[in-house]
Short mmCIF file of C-alpha atoms in Angstrom, two decimals:
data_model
loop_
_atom_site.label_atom_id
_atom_site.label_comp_id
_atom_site.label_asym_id
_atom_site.label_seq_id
_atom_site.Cartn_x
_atom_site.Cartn_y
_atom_site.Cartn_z
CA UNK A 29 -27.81 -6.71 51.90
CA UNK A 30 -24.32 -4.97 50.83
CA UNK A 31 -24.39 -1.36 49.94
CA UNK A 32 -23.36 -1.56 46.35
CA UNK A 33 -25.66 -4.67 45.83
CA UNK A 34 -28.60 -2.24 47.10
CA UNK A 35 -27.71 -0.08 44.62
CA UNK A 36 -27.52 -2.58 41.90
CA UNK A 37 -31.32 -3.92 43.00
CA UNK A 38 -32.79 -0.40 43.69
CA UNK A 39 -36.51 0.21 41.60
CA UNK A 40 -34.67 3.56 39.78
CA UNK A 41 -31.48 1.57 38.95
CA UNK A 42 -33.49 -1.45 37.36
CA UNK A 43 -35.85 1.04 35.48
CA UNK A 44 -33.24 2.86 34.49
CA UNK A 45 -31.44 -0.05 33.11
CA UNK A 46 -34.55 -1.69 31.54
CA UNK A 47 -34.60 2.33 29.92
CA UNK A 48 -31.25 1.81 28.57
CA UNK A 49 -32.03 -2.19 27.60
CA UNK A 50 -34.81 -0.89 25.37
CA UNK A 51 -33.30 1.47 23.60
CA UNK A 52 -33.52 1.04 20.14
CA UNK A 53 -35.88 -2.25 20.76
CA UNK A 54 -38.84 -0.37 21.63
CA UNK A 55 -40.80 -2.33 19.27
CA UNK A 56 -39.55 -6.01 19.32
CA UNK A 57 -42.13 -8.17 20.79
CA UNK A 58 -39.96 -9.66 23.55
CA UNK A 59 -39.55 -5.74 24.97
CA UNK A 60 -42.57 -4.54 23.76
CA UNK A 61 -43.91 -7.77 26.47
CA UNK A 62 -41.80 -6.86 29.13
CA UNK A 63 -42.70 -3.07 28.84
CA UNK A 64 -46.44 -3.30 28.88
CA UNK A 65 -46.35 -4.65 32.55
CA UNK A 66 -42.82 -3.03 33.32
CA UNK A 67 -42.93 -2.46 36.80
CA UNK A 68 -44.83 -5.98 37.68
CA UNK A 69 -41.33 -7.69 36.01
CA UNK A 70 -39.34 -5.14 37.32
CA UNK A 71 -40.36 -5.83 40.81
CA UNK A 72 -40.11 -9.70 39.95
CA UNK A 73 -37.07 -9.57 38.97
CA UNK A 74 -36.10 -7.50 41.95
CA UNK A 75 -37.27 -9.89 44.15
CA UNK A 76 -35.46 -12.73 42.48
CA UNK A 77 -31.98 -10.71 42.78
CA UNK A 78 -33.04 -10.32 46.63
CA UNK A 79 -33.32 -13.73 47.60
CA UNK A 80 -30.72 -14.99 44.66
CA UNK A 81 -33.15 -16.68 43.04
CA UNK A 82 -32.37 -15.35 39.75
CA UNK A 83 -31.00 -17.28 36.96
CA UNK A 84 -30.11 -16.61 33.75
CA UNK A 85 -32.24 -17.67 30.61
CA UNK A 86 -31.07 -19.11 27.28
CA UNK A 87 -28.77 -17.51 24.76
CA UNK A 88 -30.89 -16.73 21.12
CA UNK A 89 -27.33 -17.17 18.76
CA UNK A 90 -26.56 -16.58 15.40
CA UNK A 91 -23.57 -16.13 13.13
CA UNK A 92 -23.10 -12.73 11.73
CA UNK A 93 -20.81 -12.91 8.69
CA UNK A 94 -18.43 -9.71 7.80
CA UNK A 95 -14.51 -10.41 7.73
CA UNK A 96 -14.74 -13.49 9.35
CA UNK A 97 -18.15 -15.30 10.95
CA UNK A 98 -18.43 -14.14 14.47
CA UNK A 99 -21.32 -15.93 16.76
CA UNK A 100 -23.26 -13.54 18.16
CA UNK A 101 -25.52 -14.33 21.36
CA UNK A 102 -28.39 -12.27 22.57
CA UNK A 103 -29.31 -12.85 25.74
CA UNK A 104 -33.37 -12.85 26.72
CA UNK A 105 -34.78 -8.97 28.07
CA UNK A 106 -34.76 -9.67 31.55
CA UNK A 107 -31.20 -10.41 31.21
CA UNK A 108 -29.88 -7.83 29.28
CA UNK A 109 -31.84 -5.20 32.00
CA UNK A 110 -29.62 -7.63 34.76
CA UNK A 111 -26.23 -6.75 32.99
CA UNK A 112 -26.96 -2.85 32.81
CA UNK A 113 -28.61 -2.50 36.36
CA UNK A 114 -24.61 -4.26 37.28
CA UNK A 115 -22.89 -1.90 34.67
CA UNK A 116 -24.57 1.33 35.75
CA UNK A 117 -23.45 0.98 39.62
CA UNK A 118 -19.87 -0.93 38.71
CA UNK A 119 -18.95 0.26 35.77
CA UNK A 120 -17.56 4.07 37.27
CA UNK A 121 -16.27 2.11 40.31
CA UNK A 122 -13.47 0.34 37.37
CA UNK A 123 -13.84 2.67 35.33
CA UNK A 124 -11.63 4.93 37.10
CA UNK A 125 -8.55 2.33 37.16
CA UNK A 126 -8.42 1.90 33.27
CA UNK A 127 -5.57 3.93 31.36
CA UNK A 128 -6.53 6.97 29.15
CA UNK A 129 -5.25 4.81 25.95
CA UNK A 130 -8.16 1.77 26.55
CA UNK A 131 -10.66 3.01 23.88
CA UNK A 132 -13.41 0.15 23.52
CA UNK A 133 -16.89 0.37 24.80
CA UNK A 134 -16.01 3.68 26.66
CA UNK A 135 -17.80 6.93 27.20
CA UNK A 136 -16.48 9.82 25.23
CA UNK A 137 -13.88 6.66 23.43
CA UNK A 138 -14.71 4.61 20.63
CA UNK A 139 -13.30 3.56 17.17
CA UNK A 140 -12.53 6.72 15.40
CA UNK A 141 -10.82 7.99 19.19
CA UNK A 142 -8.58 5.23 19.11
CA UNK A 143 -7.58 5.53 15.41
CA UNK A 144 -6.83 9.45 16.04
CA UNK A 145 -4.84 8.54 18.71
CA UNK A 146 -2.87 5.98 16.89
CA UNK A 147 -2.56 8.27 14.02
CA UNK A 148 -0.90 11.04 17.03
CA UNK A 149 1.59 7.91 17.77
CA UNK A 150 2.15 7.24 14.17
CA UNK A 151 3.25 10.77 13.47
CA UNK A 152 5.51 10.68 16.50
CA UNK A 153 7.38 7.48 16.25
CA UNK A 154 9.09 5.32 13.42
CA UNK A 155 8.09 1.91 14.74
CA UNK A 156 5.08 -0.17 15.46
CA UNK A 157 4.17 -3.37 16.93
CA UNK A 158 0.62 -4.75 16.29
CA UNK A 159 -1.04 -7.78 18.49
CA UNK A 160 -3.85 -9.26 18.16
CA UNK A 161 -5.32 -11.80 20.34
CA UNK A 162 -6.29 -15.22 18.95
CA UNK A 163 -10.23 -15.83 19.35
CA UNK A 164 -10.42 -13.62 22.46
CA UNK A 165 -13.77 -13.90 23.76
CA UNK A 166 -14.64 -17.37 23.61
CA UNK A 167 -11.30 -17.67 25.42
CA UNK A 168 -11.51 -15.69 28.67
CA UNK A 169 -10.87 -17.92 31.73
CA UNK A 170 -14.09 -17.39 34.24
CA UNK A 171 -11.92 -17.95 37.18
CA UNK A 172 -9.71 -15.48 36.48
CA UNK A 173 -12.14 -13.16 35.44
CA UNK A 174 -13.75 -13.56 39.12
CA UNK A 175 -10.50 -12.91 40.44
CA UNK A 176 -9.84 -9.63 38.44
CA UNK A 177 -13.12 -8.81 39.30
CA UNK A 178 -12.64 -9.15 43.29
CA UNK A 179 -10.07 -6.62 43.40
CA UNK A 180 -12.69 -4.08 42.95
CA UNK A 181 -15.59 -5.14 44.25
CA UNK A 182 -15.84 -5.92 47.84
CA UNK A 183 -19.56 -7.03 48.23
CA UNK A 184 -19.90 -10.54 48.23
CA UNK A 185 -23.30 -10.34 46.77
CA UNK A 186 -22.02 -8.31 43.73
CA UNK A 187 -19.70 -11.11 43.43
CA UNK A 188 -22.24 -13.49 43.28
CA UNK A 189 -24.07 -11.77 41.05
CA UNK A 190 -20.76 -11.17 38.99
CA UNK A 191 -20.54 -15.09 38.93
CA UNK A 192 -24.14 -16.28 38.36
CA UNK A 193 -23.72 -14.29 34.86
CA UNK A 194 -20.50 -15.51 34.25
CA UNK A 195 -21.78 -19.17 34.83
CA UNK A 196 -24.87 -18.17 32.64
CA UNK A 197 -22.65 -17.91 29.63
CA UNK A 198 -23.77 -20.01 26.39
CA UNK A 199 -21.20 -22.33 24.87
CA UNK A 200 -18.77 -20.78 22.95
CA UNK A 201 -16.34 -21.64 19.45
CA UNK A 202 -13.47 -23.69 20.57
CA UNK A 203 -10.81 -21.79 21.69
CA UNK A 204 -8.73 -24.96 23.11
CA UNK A 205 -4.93 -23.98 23.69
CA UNK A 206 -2.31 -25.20 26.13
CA UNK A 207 -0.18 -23.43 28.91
CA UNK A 208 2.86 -24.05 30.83
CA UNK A 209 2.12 -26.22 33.95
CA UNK A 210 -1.25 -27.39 32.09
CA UNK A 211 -2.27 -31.59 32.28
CA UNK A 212 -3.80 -32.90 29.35
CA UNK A 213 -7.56 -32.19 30.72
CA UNK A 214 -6.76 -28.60 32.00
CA UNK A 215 -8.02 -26.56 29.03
CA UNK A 216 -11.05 -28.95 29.18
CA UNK A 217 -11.77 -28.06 33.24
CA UNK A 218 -11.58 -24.94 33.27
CA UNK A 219 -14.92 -22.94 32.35
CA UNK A 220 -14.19 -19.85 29.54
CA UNK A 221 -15.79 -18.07 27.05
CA UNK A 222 -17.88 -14.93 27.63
CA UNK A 223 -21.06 -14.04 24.95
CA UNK A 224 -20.02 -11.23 22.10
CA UNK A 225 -23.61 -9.13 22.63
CA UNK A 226 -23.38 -8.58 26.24
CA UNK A 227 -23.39 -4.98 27.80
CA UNK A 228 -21.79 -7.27 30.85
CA UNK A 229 -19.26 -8.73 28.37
CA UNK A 230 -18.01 -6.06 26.74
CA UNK A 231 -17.39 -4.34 29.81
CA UNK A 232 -15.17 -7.66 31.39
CA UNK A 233 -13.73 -7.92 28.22
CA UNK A 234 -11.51 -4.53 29.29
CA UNK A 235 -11.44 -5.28 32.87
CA UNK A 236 -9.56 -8.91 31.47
CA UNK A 237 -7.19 -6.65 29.64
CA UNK A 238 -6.72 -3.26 32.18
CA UNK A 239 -3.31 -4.96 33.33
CA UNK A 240 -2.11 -5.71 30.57
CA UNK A 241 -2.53 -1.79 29.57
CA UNK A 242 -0.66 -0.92 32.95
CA UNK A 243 2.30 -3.39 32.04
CA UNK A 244 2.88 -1.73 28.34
CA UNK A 245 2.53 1.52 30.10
CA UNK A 246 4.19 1.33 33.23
CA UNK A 247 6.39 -1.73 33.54
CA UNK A 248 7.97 -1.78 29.84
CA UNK A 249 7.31 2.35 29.72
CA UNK A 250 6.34 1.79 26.18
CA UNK A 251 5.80 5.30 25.29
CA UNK A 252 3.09 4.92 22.76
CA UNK A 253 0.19 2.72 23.04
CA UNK A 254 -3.30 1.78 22.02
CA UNK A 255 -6.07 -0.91 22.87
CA UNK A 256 -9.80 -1.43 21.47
CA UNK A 257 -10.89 -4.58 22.85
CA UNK A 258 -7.92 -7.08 22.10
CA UNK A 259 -6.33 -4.90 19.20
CA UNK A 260 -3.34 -3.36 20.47
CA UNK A 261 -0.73 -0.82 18.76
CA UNK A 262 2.60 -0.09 20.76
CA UNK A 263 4.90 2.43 19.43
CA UNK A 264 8.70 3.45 19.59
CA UNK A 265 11.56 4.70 17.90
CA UNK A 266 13.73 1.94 18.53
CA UNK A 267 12.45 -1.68 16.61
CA UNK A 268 14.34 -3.82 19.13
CA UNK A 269 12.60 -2.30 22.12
CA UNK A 270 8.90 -3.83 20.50
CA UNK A 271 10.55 -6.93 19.98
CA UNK A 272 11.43 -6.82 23.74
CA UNK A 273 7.74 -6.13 24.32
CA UNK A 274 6.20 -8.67 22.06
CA UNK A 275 7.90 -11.31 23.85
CA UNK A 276 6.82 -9.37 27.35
CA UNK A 277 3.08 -8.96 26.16
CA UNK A 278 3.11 -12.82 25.19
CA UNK A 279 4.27 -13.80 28.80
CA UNK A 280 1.76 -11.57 30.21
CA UNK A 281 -0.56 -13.03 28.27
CA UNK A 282 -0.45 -16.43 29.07
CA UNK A 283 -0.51 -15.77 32.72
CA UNK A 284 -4.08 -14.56 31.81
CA UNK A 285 -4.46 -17.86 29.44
CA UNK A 286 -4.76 -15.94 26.49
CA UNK A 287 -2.73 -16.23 22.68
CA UNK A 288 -1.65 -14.09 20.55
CA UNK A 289 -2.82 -14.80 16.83
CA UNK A 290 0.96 -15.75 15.55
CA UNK A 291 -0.04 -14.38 11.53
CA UNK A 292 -1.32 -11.05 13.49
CA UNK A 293 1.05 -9.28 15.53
CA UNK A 294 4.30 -8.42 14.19
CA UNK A 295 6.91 -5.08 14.07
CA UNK A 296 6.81 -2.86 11.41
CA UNK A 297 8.22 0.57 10.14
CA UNK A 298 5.27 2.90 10.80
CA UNK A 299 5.75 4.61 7.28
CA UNK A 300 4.70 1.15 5.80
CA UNK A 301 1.78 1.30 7.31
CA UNK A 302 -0.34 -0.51 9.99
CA UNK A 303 -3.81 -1.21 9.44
CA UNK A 304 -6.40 -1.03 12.84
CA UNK A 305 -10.08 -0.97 13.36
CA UNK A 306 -10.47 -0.96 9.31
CA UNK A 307 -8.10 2.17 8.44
CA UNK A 308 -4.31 1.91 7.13
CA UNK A 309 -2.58 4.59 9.32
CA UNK A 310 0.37 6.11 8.16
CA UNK A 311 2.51 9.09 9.51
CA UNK A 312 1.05 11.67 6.78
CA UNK A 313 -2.08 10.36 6.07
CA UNK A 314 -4.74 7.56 6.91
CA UNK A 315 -6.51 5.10 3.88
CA UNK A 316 -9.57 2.79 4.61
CA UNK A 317 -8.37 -1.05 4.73
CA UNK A 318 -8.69 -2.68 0.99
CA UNK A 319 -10.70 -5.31 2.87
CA UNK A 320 -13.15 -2.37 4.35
CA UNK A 321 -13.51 -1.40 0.63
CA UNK A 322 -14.46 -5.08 -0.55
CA UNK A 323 -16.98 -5.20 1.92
CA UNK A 324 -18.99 -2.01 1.21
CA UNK A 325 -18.67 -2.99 -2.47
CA UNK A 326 -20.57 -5.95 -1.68
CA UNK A 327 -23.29 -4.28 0.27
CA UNK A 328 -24.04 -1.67 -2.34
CA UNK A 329 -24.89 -4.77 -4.99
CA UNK A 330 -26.74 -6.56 -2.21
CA UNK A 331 -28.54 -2.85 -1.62
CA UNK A 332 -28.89 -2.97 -5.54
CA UNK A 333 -30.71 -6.07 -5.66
CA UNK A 334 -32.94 -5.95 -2.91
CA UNK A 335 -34.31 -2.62 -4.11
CA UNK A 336 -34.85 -3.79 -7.84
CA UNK A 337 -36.34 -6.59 -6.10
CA UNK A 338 -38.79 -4.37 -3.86
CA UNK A 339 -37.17 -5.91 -0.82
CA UNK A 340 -35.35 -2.87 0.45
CA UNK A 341 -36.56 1.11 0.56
CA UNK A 342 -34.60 3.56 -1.18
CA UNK A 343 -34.51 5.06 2.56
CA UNK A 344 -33.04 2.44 4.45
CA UNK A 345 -29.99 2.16 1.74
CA UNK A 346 -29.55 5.40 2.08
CA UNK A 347 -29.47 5.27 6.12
CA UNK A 348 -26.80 2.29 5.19
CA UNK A 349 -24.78 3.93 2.86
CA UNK A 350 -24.19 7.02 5.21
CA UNK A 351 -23.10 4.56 7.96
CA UNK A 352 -20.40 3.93 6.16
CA UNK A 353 -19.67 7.59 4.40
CA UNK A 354 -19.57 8.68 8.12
CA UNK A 355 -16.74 5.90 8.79
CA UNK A 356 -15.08 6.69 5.38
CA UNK A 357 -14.42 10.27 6.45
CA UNK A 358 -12.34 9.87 9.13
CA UNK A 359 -10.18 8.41 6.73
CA UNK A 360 -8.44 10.38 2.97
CA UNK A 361 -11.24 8.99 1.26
CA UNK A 362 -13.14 12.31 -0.93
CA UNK A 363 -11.44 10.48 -4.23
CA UNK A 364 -12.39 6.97 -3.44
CA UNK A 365 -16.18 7.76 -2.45
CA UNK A 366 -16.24 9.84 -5.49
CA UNK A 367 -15.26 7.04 -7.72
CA UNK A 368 -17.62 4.80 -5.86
CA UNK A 369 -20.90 6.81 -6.23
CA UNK A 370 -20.14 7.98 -9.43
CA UNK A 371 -21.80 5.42 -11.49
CA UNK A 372 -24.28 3.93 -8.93
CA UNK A 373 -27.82 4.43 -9.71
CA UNK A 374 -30.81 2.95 -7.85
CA UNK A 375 -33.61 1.27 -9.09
CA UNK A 376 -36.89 1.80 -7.14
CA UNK A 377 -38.78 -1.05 -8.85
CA UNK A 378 -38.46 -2.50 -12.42
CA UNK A 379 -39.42 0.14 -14.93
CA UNK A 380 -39.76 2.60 -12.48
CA UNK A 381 -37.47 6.05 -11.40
CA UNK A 382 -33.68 6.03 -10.56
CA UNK A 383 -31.90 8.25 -8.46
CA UNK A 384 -27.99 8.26 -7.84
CA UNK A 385 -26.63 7.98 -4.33
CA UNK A 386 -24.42 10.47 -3.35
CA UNK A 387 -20.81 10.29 -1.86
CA UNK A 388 -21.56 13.48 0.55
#
């Protein structure tokens, strides 16, 4: 058995991922199962990553609707404590080979990291080129995923763990789109698509992407740039010099049979404005996008209505509406939550006491 497979398969690792599986979950029945006899399945499901026996199970999907309908896919327990026991041992290995500006699904990263350092950029230079890649996980190519993959990890039973969740994937939306030297069947033969809801996904997602961030960076020397997951800001003073790199990040994209969404990417004057991860950024200040706004607006009379209808506690809007305050603030927003709260009042249950969310 390879080293780095041991440590994938080692009792601590797999209760520590089944630890970090749970959390949050505690209490849904398919955990809550899996928990009550944890080390019996634990040692099960040891054995069956031993002798490569293991297999993934079915996907559980659904469509979660916000800007535009996404399908989600949760994978059963025993899988999702698979994909961290392989993230916890494999994850620092790549980890240390991903640029400083790669900001998705990252310790001590995130959303409001990358849109502070794209405000930095903004303030610094007078251009911007967006991209944004067109349907960009059902469109990952599994065999060059493996390859990626390979270049870091050198035991062959990682890799065939790598590949037996890979092959596990569900079916995912179309993503059908043709590439020079491709035959009419090629996009059909070739397996892609990874599962948005993975821990394992997530994490290939930016492995699929880390040379592409070493090409802006250190090939076309762009001097600002920014990624979170396939939403990418590049910077400079001069405009020609991003349309240079638009046409460069295209070709590089390809080679990794990927698109970019025509309507999406595009070079702009920064002091225009470019929106990312749900903020307008501009040199001076930042404003939340007016489609962010919409949204919320539409939650708080959803809120409204399932409390008058005794569906929803006064508690859980509040834990809702916070969410979002705490999101809001890392934009200019004190007038716009003002004028938001201002006249909302909450109905506990017909004919019963009100009380008037807050914007702070």
């Amino acid at each position: 058995m390879g080293s780095l497979f041991s440590e994938i398969v080692a009792f601590p690792n797999l209760m520590l991922a089944a630890k970090r599986a749970a959390r949050g979950k505690r209490f849904r029945p398919n955990v809550a199962r899996f928990s009550l006899q944890l080390e019996e399945e634990l040692h099960a499901l040891r054995q069956s990553l031993t002798s490569h026996s293991y297999r993934p199970g079915s996907y559980r999907t659904f469509v979660l609707r916000e800007k535009k309908p996404r399908l989600i896919s949760a994978a059963p327990f025993r899988d999702r404590v698979v994909h961290h026991a392989l993230c916890n041992v494999v994850e620092p290995i790549i980890e240390r080979s991903f640029l400083f500006d790669s900001y998705a699904c990252r310790k001590g990263k995130g959303t409001h990291a990358a849109i502070e350092r794209a405000s930095h950029y903004a303030r610094r230079f007078g251009y911007v080129l967006k991209c944004d890649v067109a349907q960009y996980f059902p469109s990952i190519d599994h065999e060059i995923l493996l390859r990626l993959l390979s270049r870091y990890l050198w035991d062959e039973e990682v890799l065939w763990l790598v590949k037996t969740i890979i092959d596990g994937s569900n079916v995912q939306p179309d993503a059908t789109f043709y590439f020079p030297g491709d035959g009419l069947l090629t996009p059909v033969e070739r397996r892609r698509g990874l599962p948005i809801g993975n821990q394992t996904s997530q994490f290939f997602a930016n492995v699929y992407l880390n040379g592409l961030d070493h090409f802006v960076k250190e090939e076309l020397r762009m001097p600002g740039y920014v990624r979170y997951v396939d939403d990418m800001l590049v910077f400079d003073r001069e405009k020609s010099r991003l349309h240079e790199a638009h046409v460069a990040i295209q070709q590089y994209c390809e080679s990794l049979r990927l698109r970019l969404h025509a309507r999406k990417c595009f070079v702009a004057p920064i002091n225009v404005g470019v929106t990312f991860l749900g903020q307008r950024i501009f040199p001076t200040h930042r404003r939340l996008d007016a489609g962010n706004i919409r949204h919320f607006r539409r939650r708080l009379r959803k809120y409204q209505a399932q409390v008058r209808q005794g569906d929803l506690s006064l508690e859980r809007v509040r834990c809702g509406v916070q969410s979002w305050i705490g999101h809001a603030k890392h934009a200019d927003t004190a007038r716009l939550r003002t004028e938001l709260f201002a006249s909302e009042v909450w109905v506990l249950s017909p004919g019963d006491t009100t009380e008037r969310m807050m914007a702070d």
